[in-house]
PDB file of N, CA and C in Angstrom:
ATOM      1  N   UNK A   1     110.161 133.911 110.036  1.00 48.00           N
ATOM      2  CA  UNK A   1     109.781 132.398 109.747  1.00 48.00           C
ATOM      3  C   UNK A   1     110.937 131.654 110.191  1.00 48.00           C
ATOM      4  N   UNK A   2     110.629 130.513 111.047  1.00 50.00           N
ATOM      5  CA  UNK A   2     111.505 129.515 111.512  1.00 50.00           C
ATOM      6  C   UNK A   2     112.050 128.586 110.388  1.00 50.00           C
ATOM      7  N   UNK A   3     113.219 128.510 110.224  1.00 50.00           N
ATOM      8  CA  UNK A   3     113.741 127.432 109.217  1.00 50.00           C
ATOM      9  C   UNK A   3     114.121 126.136 109.992  1.00 50.00           C
ATOM     10  N   UNK A   4     113.623 125.127 109.628  1.00 45.00           N
ATOM     11  CA  UNK A   4     113.909 123.911 110.219  1.00 45.00           C
ATOM     12  C   UNK A   4     114.585 123.051 109.277  1.00 45.00           C
ATOM     13  N   UNK A   5     115.717 122.660 109.597  1.00 46.00           N
ATOM     14  CA  UNK A   5     116.644 121.789 108.628  1.00 46.00           C
ATOM     15  C   UNK A   5     115.989 120.535 108.318  1.00 46.00           C
ATOM     16  N   UNK A   6     116.393 119.937 107.144  1.00 45.00           N
ATOM     17  CA  UNK A   6     115.740 118.597 106.741  1.00 45.00           C
ATOM     18  C   UNK A   6     116.195 117.694 108.120  1.00 45.00           C
ATOM     19  N   UNK A   7     117.381 117.634 108.370  1.00 48.00           N
ATOM     20  CA  UNK A   7     117.796 116.733 109.338  1.00 48.00           C
ATOM     21  C   UNK A   7     116.892 116.743 110.738  1.00 48.00           C
ATOM     22  N   UNK A   8     116.483 117.914 111.018  1.00 49.00           N
ATOM     23  CA  UNK A   8     115.626 117.957 112.226  1.00 49.00           C
ATOM     24  C   UNK A   8     114.320 117.649 111.966  1.00 49.00           C
ATOM     25  N   UNK A   9     113.783 117.736 110.764  1.00 49.00           N
ATOM     26  CA  UNK A   9     112.366 117.079 110.382  1.00 49.00           C
ATOM     27  C   UNK A   9     112.502 115.755 110.294  1.00 49.00           C
ATOM     28  N   UNK A  10     113.549 115.207 109.810  1.00 47.00           N
ATOM     29  CA  UNK A  10     113.643 113.786 109.635  1.00 47.00           C
ATOM     30  C   UNK A  10     113.679 113.126 111.114  1.00 47.00           C
ATOM     31  N   UNK A  11     114.400 113.794 111.957  1.00 51.00           N
ATOM     32  CA  UNK A  11     114.542 113.144 113.179  1.00 51.00           C
ATOM     33  C   UNK A  11     113.251 113.244 113.977  1.00 51.00           C
ATOM     34  N   UNK A  12     112.462 114.462 113.870  1.00 59.00           N
ATOM     35  CA  UNK A  12     111.258 114.375 114.358  1.00 59.00           C
ATOM     36  C   UNK A  12     110.273 113.402 113.824  1.00 59.00           C
ATOM     37  N   UNK A  13     110.469 113.245 112.568  1.00 56.00           N
ATOM     38  CA  UNK A  13     109.610 112.164 111.880  1.00 56.00           C
ATOM     39  C   UNK A  13     109.803 110.727 112.469  1.00 56.00           C
ATOM     40  N   UNK A  14     111.193 110.409 112.552  1.00 56.00           N
ATOM     41  CA  UNK A  14     111.518 109.101 113.201  1.00 56.00           C
ATOM     42  C   UNK A  14     110.911 109.076 114.740  1.00 56.00           C
ATOM     43  N   UNK A  15     111.201 110.151 115.367  1.00 57.00           N
ATOM     44  CA  UNK A  15     110.797 110.079 116.726  1.00 57.00           C
ATOM     45  C   UNK A  15     109.169 109.968 116.964  1.00 57.00           C
ATOM     46  N   UNK A  16     108.497 110.434 115.984  1.00 57.00           N
ATOM     47  CA  UNK A  16     106.925 110.214 115.878  1.00 57.00           C
ATOM     48  C   UNK A  16     106.650 108.838 115.420  1.00 57.00           C
ATOM     49  N   UNK A  17     107.365 108.303 114.653  1.00 54.00           N
ATOM     50  CA  UNK A  17     107.046 106.958 114.231  1.00 54.00           C
ATOM     51  C   UNK A  17     107.570 106.061 115.242  1.00 54.00           C
ATOM     52  N   UNK A  18     108.472 106.251 116.014  1.00 54.00           N
ATOM     53  CA  UNK A  18     108.902 105.248 117.119  1.00 54.00           C
ATOM     54  C   UNK A  18     107.778 105.331 118.218  1.00 54.00           C
ATOM     55  N   UNK A  19     107.184 106.482 118.485  1.00 55.00           N
ATOM     56  CA  UNK A  19     106.196 106.587 119.447  1.00 55.00           C
ATOM     57  C   UNK A  19     104.849 106.026 118.938  1.00 55.00           C
ATOM     58  N   UNK A  20     104.628 106.066 117.863  1.00 50.00           N
ATOM     59  CA  UNK A  20     103.532 105.398 117.133  1.00 50.00           C
ATOM     60  C   UNK A  20     103.525 104.023 117.154  1.00 50.00           C
ATOM     61  N   UNK A  21     104.696 103.334 116.812  1.00 50.00           N
ATOM     62  CA  UNK A  21     104.899 102.026 116.931  1.00 50.00           C
ATOM     63  C   UNK A  21     104.820 101.426 118.279  1.00 50.00           C
ATOM     64  N   UNK A  22     105.350 102.098 119.313  1.00 52.00           N
ATOM     65  CA  UNK A  22     105.146 101.688 120.687  1.00 52.00           C
ATOM     66  C   UNK A  22     103.765 101.671 121.228  1.00 52.00           C
ATOM     67  N   UNK A  23     102.916 102.711 120.741  1.00 51.00           N
ATOM     68  CA  UNK A  23     101.442 102.818 121.089  1.00 51.00           C
ATOM     69  C   UNK A  23     100.890 101.748 120.275  1.00 51.00           C
ATOM     70  N   UNK A  24     100.930 101.504 119.067  1.00 51.00           N
ATOM     71  CA  UNK A  24     100.242 100.650 118.349  1.00 51.00           C
ATOM     72  C   UNK A  24     100.719  99.138 118.554  1.00 51.00           C
ATOM     73  N   UNK A  25     101.829  98.785 118.922  1.00 51.00           N
ATOM     74  CA  UNK A  25     102.292  97.480 119.148  1.00 51.00           C
ATOM     75  C   UNK A  25     101.534  96.794 120.285  1.00 51.00           C
ATOM     76  N   UNK A  26     101.445  95.527 120.155  1.00 51.00           N
ATOM     77  CA  UNK A  26     100.780  94.769 121.314  1.00 51.00           C
ATOM     78  C   UNK A  26     101.737  94.841 122.587  1.00 51.00           C
ATOM     79  N   UNK A  27     101.246  94.648 123.711  1.00 58.00           N
ATOM     80  CA  UNK A  27     101.915  94.957 124.916  1.00 58.00           C
ATOM     81  C   UNK A  27     103.134  93.693 125.015  1.00 58.00           C
ATOM     82  N   UNK A  28     102.817  92.607 124.398  1.00 73.00           N
ATOM     83  CA  UNK A  28     103.699  91.566 124.526  1.00 73.00           C
ATOM     84  C   UNK A  28     103.904  91.060 123.056  1.00 73.00           C
ATOM     85  N   UNK A  29     105.279  91.378 122.619  1.00 73.00           N
ATOM     86  CA  UNK A  29     105.396  90.824 121.132  1.00 73.00           C
ATOM     87  C   UNK A  29     105.404  89.279 121.074  1.00 73.00           C
ATOM     88  N   UNK A  30     105.615  88.730 122.282  1.00 75.00           N
ATOM     89  CA  UNK A  30     105.639  87.150 122.224  1.00 75.00           C
ATOM     90  C   UNK A  30     104.087  86.555 121.746  1.00 75.00           C
ATOM     91  N   UNK A  31     103.245  87.449 122.305  1.00 79.00           N
ATOM     92  CA  UNK A  31     101.692  87.168 122.030  1.00 79.00           C
ATOM     93  C   UNK A  31     101.443  87.414 120.545  1.00 79.00           C
ATOM     94  N   UNK A  32     101.950  88.232 119.835  1.00 75.00           N
ATOM     95  CA  UNK A  32     101.820  88.343 118.469  1.00 75.00           C
ATOM     96  C   UNK A  32     102.523  87.391 117.597  1.00 75.00           C
ATOM     97  N   UNK A  33     103.725  86.831 118.087  1.00 74.00           N
ATOM     98  CA  UNK A  33     104.494  85.646 117.562  1.00 74.00           C
ATOM     99  C   UNK A  33     103.671  84.456 117.602  1.00 74.00           C
ATOM    100  N   UNK A  34     103.002  84.249 118.873  1.00 76.00           N
ATOM    101  CA  UNK A  34     102.272  83.043 118.992  1.00 76.00           C
ATOM    102  C   UNK A  34     101.084  83.015 118.376  1.00 76.00           C
ATOM    103  N   UNK A  35     100.354  84.165 118.003  1.00 79.00           N
ATOM    104  CA  UNK A  35      99.227  84.217 117.113  1.00 79.00           C
ATOM    105  C   UNK A  35      99.524  83.762 115.779  1.00 79.00           C
ATOM    106  N   UNK A  36     100.774  84.540 115.046  1.00 75.00           N
ATOM    107  CA  UNK A  36     101.210  84.310 113.863  1.00 75.00           C
ATOM    108  C   UNK A  36     101.436  82.867 113.627  1.00 75.00           C
ATOM    109  N   UNK A  37     102.107  82.246 114.532  1.00 77.00           N
ATOM    110  CA  UNK A  37     102.437  80.847 114.565  1.00 77.00           C
ATOM    111  C   UNK A  37     101.182  79.918 114.427  1.00 77.00           C
ATOM    112  N   UNK A  38     100.316  80.072 115.301  1.00 79.00           N
ATOM    113  CA  UNK A  38      99.111  79.484 115.205  1.00 79.00           C
ATOM    114  C   UNK A  38      98.270  79.510 114.016  1.00 79.00           C
ATOM    115  N   UNK A  39      98.294  80.832 113.434  1.00 80.00           N
ATOM    116  CA  UNK A  39      97.620  81.088 112.188  1.00 80.00           C
ATOM    117  C   UNK A  39      98.399  80.254 111.053  1.00 80.00           C
ATOM    118  N   UNK A  40      99.678  80.279 111.053  1.00 78.00           N
ATOM    119  CA  UNK A  40     100.411  79.765 110.183  1.00 78.00           C
ATOM    120  C   UNK A  40     100.326  77.975 110.128  1.00 78.00           C
ATOM    121  N   UNK A  41     100.214  77.530 111.479  1.00 80.00           N
ATOM    122  CA  UNK A  41     100.082  76.207 111.526  1.00 80.00           C
ATOM    123  C   UNK A  41      98.602  75.810 111.077  1.00 80.00           C
ATOM    124  N   UNK A  42      97.631  76.469 111.054  1.00 81.00           N
ATOM    125  CA  UNK A  42      96.380  76.075 110.513  1.00 81.00           C
ATOM    126  C   UNK A  42      96.340  76.421 109.074  1.00 81.00           C
ATOM    127  N   UNK A  43      97.109  77.095 108.357  1.00 83.00           N
ATOM    128  CA  UNK A  43      96.943  77.555 107.159  1.00 83.00           C
ATOM    129  C   UNK A  43      97.859  76.920 106.103  1.00 83.00           C
ATOM    130  N   UNK A  44      99.071  76.581 106.508  1.00 87.00           N
ATOM    131  CA  UNK A  44      99.979  76.057 105.756  1.00 87.00           C
ATOM    132  C   UNK A  44     100.463  74.560 105.878  1.00 87.00           C
ATOM    133  N   UNK A  45     100.058  74.024 107.067  1.00 89.00           N
ATOM    134  CA  UNK A  45     100.330  72.636 107.330  1.00 89.00           C
ATOM    135  C   UNK A  45      99.071  71.674 107.153  1.00 89.00           C
ATOM    136  N   UNK A  46      99.601  70.453 106.678  1.00 92.00           N
ATOM    137  CA  UNK A  46      98.673  69.408 106.650  1.00 92.00           C
ATOM    138  C   UNK A  46      98.096  68.935 107.876  1.00 92.00           C
ATOM    139  N   UNK A  47      97.099  68.251 107.954  1.00 93.00           N
ATOM    140  CA  UNK A  47      96.480  67.823 109.235  1.00 93.00           C
ATOM    141  C   UNK A  47      97.446  66.740 110.065  1.00 93.00           C
ATOM    142  N   UNK A  48      98.296  66.018 109.104  1.00 95.00           N
ATOM    143  CA  UNK A  48      99.173  65.221 109.784  1.00 95.00           C
ATOM    144  C   UNK A  48     100.195  65.805 110.441  1.00 95.00           C
ATOM    145  N   UNK A  49     100.720  66.844 109.666  1.00 93.00           N
ATOM    146  CA  UNK A  49     101.851  67.858 110.182  1.00 93.00           C
ATOM    147  C   UNK A  49     101.415  68.413 111.347  1.00 93.00           C
ATOM    148  N   UNK A  50     100.219  68.903 111.491  1.00 91.00           N
ATOM    149  CA  UNK A  50      99.656  69.636 112.653  1.00 91.00           C
ATOM    150  C   UNK A  50      99.562  68.706 113.878  1.00 91.00           C
ATOM    151  N   UNK A  51      99.141  67.357 113.545  1.00 93.00           N
ATOM    152  CA  UNK A  51      99.132  66.524 114.619  1.00 93.00           C
ATOM    153  C   UNK A  51     100.302  66.042 115.272  1.00 93.00           C
ATOM    154  N   UNK A  52     101.335  65.938 114.450  1.00 93.00           N
ATOM    155  CA  UNK A  52     102.780  65.487 114.803  1.00 93.00           C
ATOM    156  C   UNK A  52     103.386  66.689 115.553  1.00 93.00           C
ATOM    157  N   UNK A  53     103.170  68.045 115.144  1.00 90.00           N
ATOM    158  CA  UNK A  53     103.826  69.071 115.690  1.00 90.00           C
ATOM    159  C   UNK A  53     103.249  69.058 117.248  1.00 90.00           C
ATOM    160  N   UNK A  54     101.849  68.849 117.211  1.00 91.00           N
ATOM    161  CA  UNK A  54     101.275  69.068 118.601  1.00 91.00           C
ATOM    162  C   UNK A  54     101.667  67.958 119.612  1.00 91.00           C
ATOM    163  N   UNK A  55     101.753  66.828 119.076  1.00 94.00           N
ATOM    164  CA  UNK A  55     102.398  65.602 119.838  1.00 94.00           C
ATOM    165  C   UNK A  55     103.678  65.888 120.402  1.00 94.00           C
ATOM    166  N   UNK A  56     104.557  66.556 119.359  1.00 93.00           N
ATOM    167  CA  UNK A  56     106.088  66.584 119.728  1.00 93.00           C
ATOM    168  C   UNK A  56     106.318  67.863 120.610  1.00 93.00           C
ATOM    169  N   UNK A  57     105.668  68.904 120.256  1.00 88.00           N
ATOM    170  CA  UNK A  57     106.181  70.234 120.774  1.00 88.00           C
ATOM    171  C   UNK A  57     105.087  70.614 122.075  1.00 88.00           C
ATOM    172  N   UNK A  58     103.921  70.339 121.892  1.00 88.00           N
ATOM    173  CA  UNK A  58     102.767  70.639 122.921  1.00 88.00           C
ATOM    174  C   UNK A  58     102.676  69.582 123.913  1.00 88.00           C
ATOM    175  N   UNK A  59     102.742  68.265 123.525  1.00 93.00           N
ATOM    176  CA  UNK A  59     102.645  67.239 124.640  1.00 93.00           C
ATOM    177  C   UNK A  59     103.898  66.572 125.056  1.00 93.00           C
ATOM    178  N   UNK A  60     105.007  67.041 124.149  1.00 93.00           N
ATOM    179  CA  UNK A  60     106.249  66.521 124.699  1.00 93.00           C
ATOM    180  C   UNK A  60     106.657  65.074 124.432  1.00 93.00           C
ATOM    181  N   UNK A  61     106.027  64.475 123.429  1.00 95.00           N
ATOM    182  CA  UNK A  61     106.264  63.021 123.126  1.00 95.00           C
ATOM    183  C   UNK A  61     107.541  63.129 122.249  1.00 95.00           C
ATOM    184  N   UNK A  62     108.312  61.869 122.321  1.00 95.00           N
ATOM    185  CA  UNK A  62     109.428  61.806 121.531  1.00 95.00           C
ATOM    186  C   UNK A  62     109.008  61.343 120.216  1.00 95.00           C
ATOM    187  N   UNK A  63     109.947  61.278 119.116  1.00 96.00           N
ATOM    188  CA  UNK A  63     109.543  60.786 117.800  1.00 96.00           C
ATOM    189  C   UNK A  63     109.272  59.342 117.848  1.00 96.00           C
ATOM    190  N   UNK A  64     110.148  58.561 118.675  1.00 97.00           N
ATOM    191  CA  UNK A  64     109.681  57.009 118.788  1.00 97.00           C
ATOM    192  C   UNK A  64     108.118  56.818 119.406  1.00 97.00           C
ATOM    193  N   UNK A  65     107.837  57.575 120.398  1.00 97.00           N
ATOM    194  CA  UNK A  65     106.604  57.528 121.011  1.00 97.00           C
ATOM    195  C   UNK A  65     105.363  57.884 120.029  1.00 97.00           C
ATOM    196  N   UNK A  66     105.755  59.111 119.225  1.00 97.00           N
ATOM    197  CA  UNK A  66     104.746  59.282 118.261  1.00 97.00           C
ATOM    198  C   UNK A  66     104.595  58.297 117.186  1.00 97.00           C
ATOM    199  N   UNK A  67     105.628  57.741 116.746  1.00 97.00           N
ATOM    200  CA  UNK A  67     105.642  56.715 115.669  1.00 97.00           C
ATOM    201  C   UNK A  67     104.751  55.512 116.298  1.00 97.00           C
ATOM    202  N   UNK A  68     105.014  55.140 117.434  1.00 97.00           N
ATOM    203  CA  UNK A  68     104.306  53.967 117.945  1.00 97.00           C
ATOM    204  C   UNK A  68     102.872  54.347 118.066  1.00 97.00           C
ATOM    205  N   UNK A  69     102.554  55.553 118.526  1.00 96.00           N
ATOM    206  CA  UNK A  69     101.174  55.857 118.758  1.00 96.00           C
ATOM    207  C   UNK A  69     100.356  56.059 117.385  1.00 96.00           C
ATOM    208  N   UNK A  70     101.101  56.349 116.293  1.00 96.00           N
ATOM    209  CA  UNK A  70     100.386  56.480 114.992  1.00 96.00           C
ATOM    210  C   UNK A  70     100.702  55.402 114.089  1.00 96.00           C
ATOM    211  N   UNK A  71     101.348  54.331 114.385  1.00 97.00           N
ATOM    212  CA  UNK A  71     101.712  53.072 113.685  1.00 97.00           C
ATOM    213  C   UNK A  71     102.496  53.637 112.568  1.00 97.00           C
ATOM    214  N   UNK A  72     103.663  54.301 112.830  1.00 96.00           N
ATOM    215  CA  UNK A  72     104.287  54.803 111.706  1.00 96.00           C
ATOM    216  C   UNK A  72     105.729  54.424 111.922  1.00 96.00           C
ATOM    217  N   UNK A  73     106.496  54.537 111.042  1.00 97.00           N
ATOM    218  CA  UNK A  73     108.194  54.310 111.114  1.00 97.00           C
ATOM    219  C   UNK A  73     108.715  55.679 111.651  1.00 97.00           C
ATOM    220  N   UNK A  74     109.620  55.661 112.552  1.00 96.00           N
ATOM    221  CA  UNK A  74     110.172  56.788 113.160  1.00 96.00           C
ATOM    222  C   UNK A  74     110.815  57.692 112.161  1.00 96.00           C
ATOM    223  N   UNK A  75     111.353  57.205 111.140  1.00 97.00           N
ATOM    224  CA  UNK A  75     111.944  58.102 110.157  1.00 97.00           C
ATOM    225  C   UNK A  75     110.891  58.879 109.478  1.00 97.00           C
ATOM    226  N   UNK A  76     109.739  58.352 109.308  1.00 97.00           N
ATOM    227  CA  UNK A  76     108.478  58.873 108.804  1.00 97.00           C
ATOM    228  C   UNK A  76     108.217  60.234 109.602  1.00 97.00           C
ATOM    229  N   UNK A  77     108.135  60.022 110.854  1.00 97.00           N
ATOM    230  CA  UNK A  77     107.849  61.023 111.823  1.00 97.00           C
ATOM    231  C   UNK A  77     108.994  62.144 111.637  1.00 97.00           C
ATOM    232  N   UNK A  78     110.288  61.786 111.781  1.00 96.00           N
ATOM    233  CA  UNK A  78     111.237  62.748 111.692  1.00 96.00           C
ATOM    234  C   UNK A  78     111.028  63.620 110.407  1.00 96.00           C
ATOM    235  N   UNK A  79     110.797  63.061 109.350  1.00 97.00           N
ATOM    236  CA  UNK A  79     110.761  63.649 107.988  1.00 97.00           C
ATOM    237  C   UNK A  79     109.601  64.625 108.008  1.00 97.00           C
ATOM    238  N   UNK A  80     108.429  64.071 108.514  1.00 96.00           N
ATOM    239  CA  UNK A  80     107.264  64.898 108.472  1.00 96.00           C
ATOM    240  C   UNK A  80     107.314  66.058 109.392  1.00 96.00           C
ATOM    241  N   UNK A  81     108.106  65.963 110.633  1.00 93.00           N
ATOM    242  CA  UNK A  81     108.287  67.096 111.354  1.00 93.00           C
ATOM    243  C   UNK A  81     109.216  68.212 110.725  1.00 93.00           C
ATOM    244  N   UNK A  82     110.198  67.584 109.989  1.00 93.00           N
ATOM    245  CA  UNK A  82     111.225  68.521 109.307  1.00 93.00           C
ATOM    246  C   UNK A  82     110.427  69.302 108.120  1.00 93.00           C
ATOM    247  N   UNK A  83     109.553  68.692 107.547  1.00 94.00           N
ATOM    248  CA  UNK A  83     108.874  69.325 106.476  1.00 94.00           C
ATOM    249  C   UNK A  83     107.825  70.460 107.162  1.00 94.00           C
ATOM    250  N   UNK A  84     107.349  70.031 108.176  1.00 90.00           N
ATOM    251  CA  UNK A  84     106.512  71.130 108.985  1.00 90.00           C
ATOM    252  C   UNK A  84     107.247  72.183 109.364  1.00 90.00           C
ATOM    253  N   UNK A  85     108.282  72.051 109.780  1.00 89.00           N
ATOM    254  CA  UNK A  85     109.226  73.194 110.318  1.00 89.00           C
ATOM    255  C   UNK A  85     109.677  74.008 109.173  1.00 89.00           C
ATOM    256  N   UNK A  86     109.925  73.414 108.165  1.00 90.00           N
ATOM    257  CA  UNK A  86     110.406  74.204 106.937  1.00 90.00           C
ATOM    258  C   UNK A  86     109.226  74.990 106.424  1.00 90.00           C
ATOM    259  N   UNK A  87     108.199  74.455 106.242  1.00 89.00           N
ATOM    260  CA  UNK A  87     106.871  75.216 105.851  1.00 89.00           C
ATOM    261  C   UNK A  87     106.464  76.306 106.673  1.00 89.00           C
ATOM    262  N   UNK A  88     106.606  75.988 107.959  1.00 85.00           N
ATOM    263  CA  UNK A  88     106.281  77.212 108.893  1.00 85.00           C
ATOM    264  C   UNK A  88     107.257  78.183 108.718  1.00 85.00           C
ATOM    265  N   UNK A  89     108.621  77.939 108.557  1.00 86.00           N
ATOM    266  CA  UNK A  89     109.777  78.868 108.453  1.00 86.00           C
ATOM    267  C   UNK A  89     109.440  79.812 107.291  1.00 86.00           C
ATOM    268  N   UNK A  90     109.054  78.989 106.139  1.00 84.00           N
ATOM    269  CA  UNK A  90     108.910  79.793 104.745  1.00 84.00           C
ATOM    270  C   UNK A  90     107.699  80.653 105.053  1.00 84.00           C
ATOM    271  N   UNK A  91     106.719  80.215 105.656  1.00 81.00           N
ATOM    272  CA  UNK A  91     105.502  81.150 105.936  1.00 81.00           C
ATOM    273  C   UNK A  91     105.889  82.524 106.987  1.00 81.00           C
ATOM    274  N   UNK A  92     106.746  82.206 107.999  1.00 78.00           N
ATOM    275  CA  UNK A  92     107.022  83.102 108.866  1.00 78.00           C
ATOM    276  C   UNK A  92     108.229  83.904 108.835  1.00 78.00           C
ATOM    277  N   UNK A  93     109.071  83.729 107.743  1.00 80.00           N
ATOM    278  CA  UNK A  93     110.486  84.226 107.904  1.00 80.00           C
ATOM    279  C   UNK A  93     110.435  85.679 107.844  1.00 80.00           C
ATOM    280  N   UNK A  94     109.326  86.446 107.140  1.00 72.00           N
ATOM    281  CA  UNK A  94     109.324  87.863 107.040  1.00 72.00           C
ATOM    282  C   UNK A  94     108.680  88.408 108.402  1.00 72.00           C
ATOM    283  N   UNK A  95     108.178  87.757 109.248  1.00 64.00           N
ATOM    284  CA  UNK A  95     107.441  88.271 110.484  1.00 64.00           C
ATOM    285  C   UNK A  95     108.341  87.995 111.563  1.00 64.00           C
ATOM    286  N   UNK A  96     109.444  87.262 111.352  1.00 56.00           N
ATOM    287  CA  UNK A  96     110.184  87.025 112.645  1.00 56.00           C
ATOM    288  C   UNK A  96     111.313  88.179 112.867  1.00 56.00           C
TER     289      UNK A  96
END
């Protein structure tokens, strides 16, 4: 009977897990991150926060332009974006 040391078994287990993770992982981890971010944006942010994030990051508007468009003070836009980023970070910190 062949004796396999515990270290060899553990090493084989780790190799098997690494292969399984490569096979089951999406082809592009950036796609997974984008999907998680999109889900988090829909679930944890208010409609106003979602709107401002879209204007700022997706459309490339400045805070001043967003403030003028939404008839708000620039500092309100700045604070709202900061709160949105904090909420997203709190939701996604374990998946990053």
